[in-house]
PDB file of C-alpha atoms in Angstrom:
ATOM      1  CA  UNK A   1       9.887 -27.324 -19.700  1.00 33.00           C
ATOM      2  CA  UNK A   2      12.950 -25.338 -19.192  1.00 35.00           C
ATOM      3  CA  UNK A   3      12.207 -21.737 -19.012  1.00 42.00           C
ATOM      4  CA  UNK A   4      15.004 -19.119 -20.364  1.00 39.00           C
ATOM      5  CA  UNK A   5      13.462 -16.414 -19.092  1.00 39.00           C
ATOM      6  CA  UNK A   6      10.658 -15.892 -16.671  1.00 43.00           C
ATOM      7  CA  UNK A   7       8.158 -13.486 -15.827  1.00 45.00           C
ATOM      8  CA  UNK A   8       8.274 -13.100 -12.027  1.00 46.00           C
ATOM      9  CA  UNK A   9       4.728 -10.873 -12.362  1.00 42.00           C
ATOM     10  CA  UNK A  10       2.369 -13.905 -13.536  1.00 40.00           C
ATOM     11  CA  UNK A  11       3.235 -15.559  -9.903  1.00 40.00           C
ATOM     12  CA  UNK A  12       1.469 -14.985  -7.048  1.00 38.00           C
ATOM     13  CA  UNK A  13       4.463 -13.207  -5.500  1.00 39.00           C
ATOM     14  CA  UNK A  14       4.815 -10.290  -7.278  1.00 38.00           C
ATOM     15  CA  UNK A  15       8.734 -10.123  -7.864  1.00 40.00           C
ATOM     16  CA  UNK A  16      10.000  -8.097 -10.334  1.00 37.00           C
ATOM     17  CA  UNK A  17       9.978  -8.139 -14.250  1.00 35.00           C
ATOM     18  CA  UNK A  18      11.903 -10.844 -15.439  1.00 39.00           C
ATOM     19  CA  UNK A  19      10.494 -12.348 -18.470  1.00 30.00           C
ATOM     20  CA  UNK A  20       8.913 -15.574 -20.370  1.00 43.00           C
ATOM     21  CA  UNK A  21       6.152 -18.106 -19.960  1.00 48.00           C
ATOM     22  CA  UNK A  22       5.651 -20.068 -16.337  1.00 52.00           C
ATOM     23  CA  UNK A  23       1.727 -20.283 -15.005  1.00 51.00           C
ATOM     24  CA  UNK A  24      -0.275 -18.039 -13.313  1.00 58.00           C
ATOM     25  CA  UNK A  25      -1.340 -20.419 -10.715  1.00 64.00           C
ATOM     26  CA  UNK A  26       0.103 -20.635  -7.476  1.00 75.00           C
ATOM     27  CA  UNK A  27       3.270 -22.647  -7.485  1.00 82.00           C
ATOM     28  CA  UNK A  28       6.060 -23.614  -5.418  1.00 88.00           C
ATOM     29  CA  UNK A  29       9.299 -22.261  -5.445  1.00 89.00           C
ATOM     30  CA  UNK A  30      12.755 -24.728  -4.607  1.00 90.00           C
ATOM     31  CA  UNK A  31      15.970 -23.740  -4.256  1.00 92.00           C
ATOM     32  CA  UNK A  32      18.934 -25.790  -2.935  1.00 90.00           C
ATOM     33  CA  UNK A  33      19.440 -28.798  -0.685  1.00 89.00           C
ATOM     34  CA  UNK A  34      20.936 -32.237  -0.752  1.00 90.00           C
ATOM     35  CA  UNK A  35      21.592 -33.439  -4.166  1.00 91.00           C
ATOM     36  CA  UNK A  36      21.010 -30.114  -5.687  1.00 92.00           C
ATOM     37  CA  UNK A  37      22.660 -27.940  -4.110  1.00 94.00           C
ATOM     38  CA  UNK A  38      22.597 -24.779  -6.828  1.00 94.00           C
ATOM     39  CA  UNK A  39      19.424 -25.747  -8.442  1.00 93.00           C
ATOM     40  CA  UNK A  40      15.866 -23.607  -8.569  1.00 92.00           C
ATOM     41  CA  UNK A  41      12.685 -25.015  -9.877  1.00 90.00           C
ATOM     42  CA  UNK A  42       9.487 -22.862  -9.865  1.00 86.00           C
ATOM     43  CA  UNK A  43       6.777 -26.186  -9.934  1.00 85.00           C
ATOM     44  CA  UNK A  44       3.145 -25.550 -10.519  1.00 81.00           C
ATOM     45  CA  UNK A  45       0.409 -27.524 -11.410  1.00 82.00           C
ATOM     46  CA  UNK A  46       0.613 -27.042 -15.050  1.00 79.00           C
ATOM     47  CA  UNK A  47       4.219 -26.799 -15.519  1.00 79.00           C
ATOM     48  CA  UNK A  48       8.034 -26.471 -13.985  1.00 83.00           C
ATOM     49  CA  UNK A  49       9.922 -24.083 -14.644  1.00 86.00           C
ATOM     50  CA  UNK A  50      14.481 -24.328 -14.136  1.00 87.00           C
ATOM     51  CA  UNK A  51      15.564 -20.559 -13.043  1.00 88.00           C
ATOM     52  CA  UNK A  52      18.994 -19.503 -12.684  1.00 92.00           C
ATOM     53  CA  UNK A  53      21.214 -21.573 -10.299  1.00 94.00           C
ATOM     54  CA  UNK A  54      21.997 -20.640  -7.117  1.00 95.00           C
ATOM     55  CA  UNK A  55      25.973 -18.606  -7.021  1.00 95.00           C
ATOM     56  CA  UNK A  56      27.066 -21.164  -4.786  1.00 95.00           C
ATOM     57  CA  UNK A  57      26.117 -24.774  -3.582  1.00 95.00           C
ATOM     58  CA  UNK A  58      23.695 -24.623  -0.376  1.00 93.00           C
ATOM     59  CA  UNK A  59      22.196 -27.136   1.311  1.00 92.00           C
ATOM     60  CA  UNK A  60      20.527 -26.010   4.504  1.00 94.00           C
ATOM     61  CA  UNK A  61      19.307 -23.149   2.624  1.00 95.00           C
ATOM     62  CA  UNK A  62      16.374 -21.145   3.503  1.00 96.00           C
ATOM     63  CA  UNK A  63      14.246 -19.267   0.985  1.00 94.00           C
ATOM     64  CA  UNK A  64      11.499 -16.668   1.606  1.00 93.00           C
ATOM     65  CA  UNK A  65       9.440 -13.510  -0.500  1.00 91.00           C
ATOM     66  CA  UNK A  66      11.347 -10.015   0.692  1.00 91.00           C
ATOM     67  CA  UNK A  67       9.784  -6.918  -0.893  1.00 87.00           C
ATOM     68  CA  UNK A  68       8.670  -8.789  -3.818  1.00 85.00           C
ATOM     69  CA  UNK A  69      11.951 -10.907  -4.471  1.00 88.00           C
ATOM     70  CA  UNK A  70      13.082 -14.411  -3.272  1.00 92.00           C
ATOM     71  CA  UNK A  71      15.715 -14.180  -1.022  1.00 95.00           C
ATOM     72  CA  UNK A  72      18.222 -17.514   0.158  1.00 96.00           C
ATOM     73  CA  UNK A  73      20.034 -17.614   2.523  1.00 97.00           C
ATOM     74  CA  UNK A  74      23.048 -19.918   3.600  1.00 96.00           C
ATOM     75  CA  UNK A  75      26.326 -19.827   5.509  1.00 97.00           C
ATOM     76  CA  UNK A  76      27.363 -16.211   5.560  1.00 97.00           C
ATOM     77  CA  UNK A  77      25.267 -14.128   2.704  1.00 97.00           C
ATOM     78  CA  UNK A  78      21.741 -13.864   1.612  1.00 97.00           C
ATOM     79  CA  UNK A  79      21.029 -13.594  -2.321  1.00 96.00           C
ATOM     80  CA  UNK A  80      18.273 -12.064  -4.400  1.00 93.00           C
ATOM     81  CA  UNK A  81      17.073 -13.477  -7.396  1.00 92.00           C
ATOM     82  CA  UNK A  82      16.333 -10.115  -9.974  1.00 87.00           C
ATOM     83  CA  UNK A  83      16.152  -9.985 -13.595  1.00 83.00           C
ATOM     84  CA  UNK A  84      20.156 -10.560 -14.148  1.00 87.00           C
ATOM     85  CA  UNK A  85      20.132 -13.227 -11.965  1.00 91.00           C
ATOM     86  CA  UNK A  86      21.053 -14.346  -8.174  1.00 95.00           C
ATOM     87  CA  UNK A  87      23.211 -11.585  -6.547  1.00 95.00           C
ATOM     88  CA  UNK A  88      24.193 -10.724  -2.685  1.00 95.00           C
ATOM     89  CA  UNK A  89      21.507  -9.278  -1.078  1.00 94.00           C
ATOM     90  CA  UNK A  90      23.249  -8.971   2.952  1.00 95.00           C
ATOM     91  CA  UNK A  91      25.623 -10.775   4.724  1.00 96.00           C
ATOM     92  CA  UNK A  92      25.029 -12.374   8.021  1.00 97.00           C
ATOM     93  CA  UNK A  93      26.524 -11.635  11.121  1.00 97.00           C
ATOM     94  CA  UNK A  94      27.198 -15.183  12.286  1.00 97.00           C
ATOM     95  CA  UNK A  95      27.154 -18.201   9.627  1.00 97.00           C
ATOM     96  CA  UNK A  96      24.217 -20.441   9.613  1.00 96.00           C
ATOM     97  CA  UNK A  97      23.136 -23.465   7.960  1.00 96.00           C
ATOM     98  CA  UNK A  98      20.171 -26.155   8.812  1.00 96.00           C
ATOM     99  CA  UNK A  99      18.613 -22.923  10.344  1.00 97.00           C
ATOM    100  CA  UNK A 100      14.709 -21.370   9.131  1.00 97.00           C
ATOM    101  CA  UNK A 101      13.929 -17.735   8.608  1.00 97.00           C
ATOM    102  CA  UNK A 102      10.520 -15.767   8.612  1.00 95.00           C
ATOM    103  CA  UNK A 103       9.534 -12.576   7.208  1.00 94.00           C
ATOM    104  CA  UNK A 104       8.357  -9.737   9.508  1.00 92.00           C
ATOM    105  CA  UNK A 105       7.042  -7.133   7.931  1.00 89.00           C
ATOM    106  CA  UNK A 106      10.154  -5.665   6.111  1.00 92.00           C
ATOM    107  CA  UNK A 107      12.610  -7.827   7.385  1.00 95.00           C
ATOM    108  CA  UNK A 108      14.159 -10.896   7.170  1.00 96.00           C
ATOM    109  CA  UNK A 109      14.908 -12.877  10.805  1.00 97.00           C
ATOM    110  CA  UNK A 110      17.296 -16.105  10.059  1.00 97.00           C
ATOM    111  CA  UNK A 111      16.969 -18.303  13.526  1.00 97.00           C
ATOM    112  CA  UNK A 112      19.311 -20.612  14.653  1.00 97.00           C
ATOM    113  CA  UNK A 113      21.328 -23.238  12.601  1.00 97.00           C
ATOM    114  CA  UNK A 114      23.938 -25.710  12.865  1.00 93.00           C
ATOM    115  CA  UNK A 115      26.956 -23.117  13.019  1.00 91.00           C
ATOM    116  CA  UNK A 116      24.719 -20.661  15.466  1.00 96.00           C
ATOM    117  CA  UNK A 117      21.703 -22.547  17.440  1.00 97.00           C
ATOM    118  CA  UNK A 118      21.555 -20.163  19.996  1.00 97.00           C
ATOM    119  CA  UNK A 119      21.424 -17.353  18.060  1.00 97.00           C
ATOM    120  CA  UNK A 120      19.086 -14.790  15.720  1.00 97.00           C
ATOM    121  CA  UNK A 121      19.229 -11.776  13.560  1.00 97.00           C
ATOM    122  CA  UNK A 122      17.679  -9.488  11.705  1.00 97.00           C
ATOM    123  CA  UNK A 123      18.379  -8.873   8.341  1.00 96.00           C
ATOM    124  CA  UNK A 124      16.395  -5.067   7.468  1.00 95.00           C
ATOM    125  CA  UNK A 125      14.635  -5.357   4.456  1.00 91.00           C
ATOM    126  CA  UNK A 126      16.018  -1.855   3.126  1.00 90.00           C
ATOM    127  CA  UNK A 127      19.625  -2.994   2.895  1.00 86.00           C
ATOM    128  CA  UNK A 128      21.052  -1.897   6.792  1.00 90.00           C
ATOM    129  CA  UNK A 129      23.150  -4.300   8.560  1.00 92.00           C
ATOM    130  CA  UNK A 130      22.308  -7.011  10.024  1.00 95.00           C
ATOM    131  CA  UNK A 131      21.250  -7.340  13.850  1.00 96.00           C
ATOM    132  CA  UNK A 132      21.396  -9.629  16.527  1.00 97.00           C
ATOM    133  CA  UNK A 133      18.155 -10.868  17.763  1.00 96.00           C
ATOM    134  CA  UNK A 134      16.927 -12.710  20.304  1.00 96.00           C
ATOM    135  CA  UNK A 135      18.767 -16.154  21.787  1.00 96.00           C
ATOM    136  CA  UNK A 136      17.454 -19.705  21.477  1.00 96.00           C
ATOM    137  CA  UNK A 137      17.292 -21.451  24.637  1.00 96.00           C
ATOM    138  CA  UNK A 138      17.950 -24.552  24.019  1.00 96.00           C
ATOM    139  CA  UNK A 139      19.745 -23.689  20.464  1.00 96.00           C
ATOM    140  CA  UNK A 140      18.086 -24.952  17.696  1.00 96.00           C
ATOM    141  CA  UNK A 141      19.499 -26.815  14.290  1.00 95.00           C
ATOM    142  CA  UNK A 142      17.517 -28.520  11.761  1.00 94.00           C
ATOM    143  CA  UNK A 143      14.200 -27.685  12.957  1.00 94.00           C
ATOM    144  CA  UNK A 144      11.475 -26.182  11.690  1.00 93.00           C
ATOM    145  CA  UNK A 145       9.063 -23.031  12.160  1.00 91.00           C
ATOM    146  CA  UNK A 146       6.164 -21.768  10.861  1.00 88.00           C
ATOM    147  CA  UNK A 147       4.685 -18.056  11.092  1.00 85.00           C
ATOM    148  CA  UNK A 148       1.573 -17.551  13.259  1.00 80.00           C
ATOM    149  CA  UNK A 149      -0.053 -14.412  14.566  1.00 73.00           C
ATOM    150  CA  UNK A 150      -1.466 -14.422  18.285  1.00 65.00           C
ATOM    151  CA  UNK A 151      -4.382 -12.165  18.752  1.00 64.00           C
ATOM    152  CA  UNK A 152      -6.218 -10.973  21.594  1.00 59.00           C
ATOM    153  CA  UNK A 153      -9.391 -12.988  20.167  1.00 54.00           C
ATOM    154  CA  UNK A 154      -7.085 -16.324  20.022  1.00 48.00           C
ATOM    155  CA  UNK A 155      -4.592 -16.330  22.971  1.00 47.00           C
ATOM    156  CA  UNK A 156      -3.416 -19.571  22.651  1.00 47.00           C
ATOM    157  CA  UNK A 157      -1.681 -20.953  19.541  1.00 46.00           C
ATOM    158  CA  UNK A 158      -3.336 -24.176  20.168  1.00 48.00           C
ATOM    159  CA  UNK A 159      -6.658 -23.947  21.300  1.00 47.00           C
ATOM    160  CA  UNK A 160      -8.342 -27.646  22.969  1.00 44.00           C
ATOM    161  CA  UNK A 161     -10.156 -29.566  20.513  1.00 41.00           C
TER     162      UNK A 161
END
């Protein structure tokens, strides 16, 4: 199914008001990467959905929810997918590639890559300049991260079996 418009609302991220017919159930989004480097599928169980291509090929691209709207980022810029389409959101301060991202809070933090393993930023989710963060030591390229919260209930982020 190739969808000429979508409604961003019937996801479960809630990101904006384009509009047309994907499913309501939770789906995955995919942007990017070896192969096809501009495209973006929404899958879901019921259906799949092609959005607007990427500006620019990017493989090595990371893709995450800020304020409601997906956000990619790749080499030196981050872009927002809105109702027109996929548009600069920020640039980066240093260019990364192979590299993952998280989102705290309001903000974006890109970490490491192939062109920076040693380094992290912040991207602020209301449009301010970028910032360096912390440094990876060792750097880090074509890994992976996930998001976890430590508590003072769970102190350990992985407990013995």
């Amino acid at each position: 199914v190739r969808c000429s418009q979508l409604n961003l609302t019937q996801l479960p991220i809630e990101v904006g008001s384009l509009t047309a017919g994907c499913s309501s159930s939770p789906g995955l989004l995919v942007v990017g990467g070896q192969g096809a480097e501009t495209s973006v599928e929404l899958w879901s169980p019921e259906t799949s959905c092609i959005l607007p291509s990427l500006p620019r090929a990017m493989a090595g691209v990371t893709l995450d929810i800020l304020q409601g709207l997906p956000v990619a980022c790749h080499s030196t810029a981050c872009f927002h997918l809105n109702a027109t389409g996929w548009h600069t959101y920020q640039l980066t301060l240093v260019s990364r590639i192979y590299h993952t991202s998280a989102v705290l809070e309001d903000d974006l933090l890109l970490v490491g890559g192939s062109k920076s393993p040693s380094t992290t930023e912040v991207l602020p989710g209301d449009g301010g300049e970028a910032i360096m963060g912390f440094s990876l030591n060792p750097g880090r390229m074509e890994h992976c991260s996930i998001q976890v919260r430590l508590t003072n209930r769970h102190p350990y982020l992985f407990p013995s079996l």
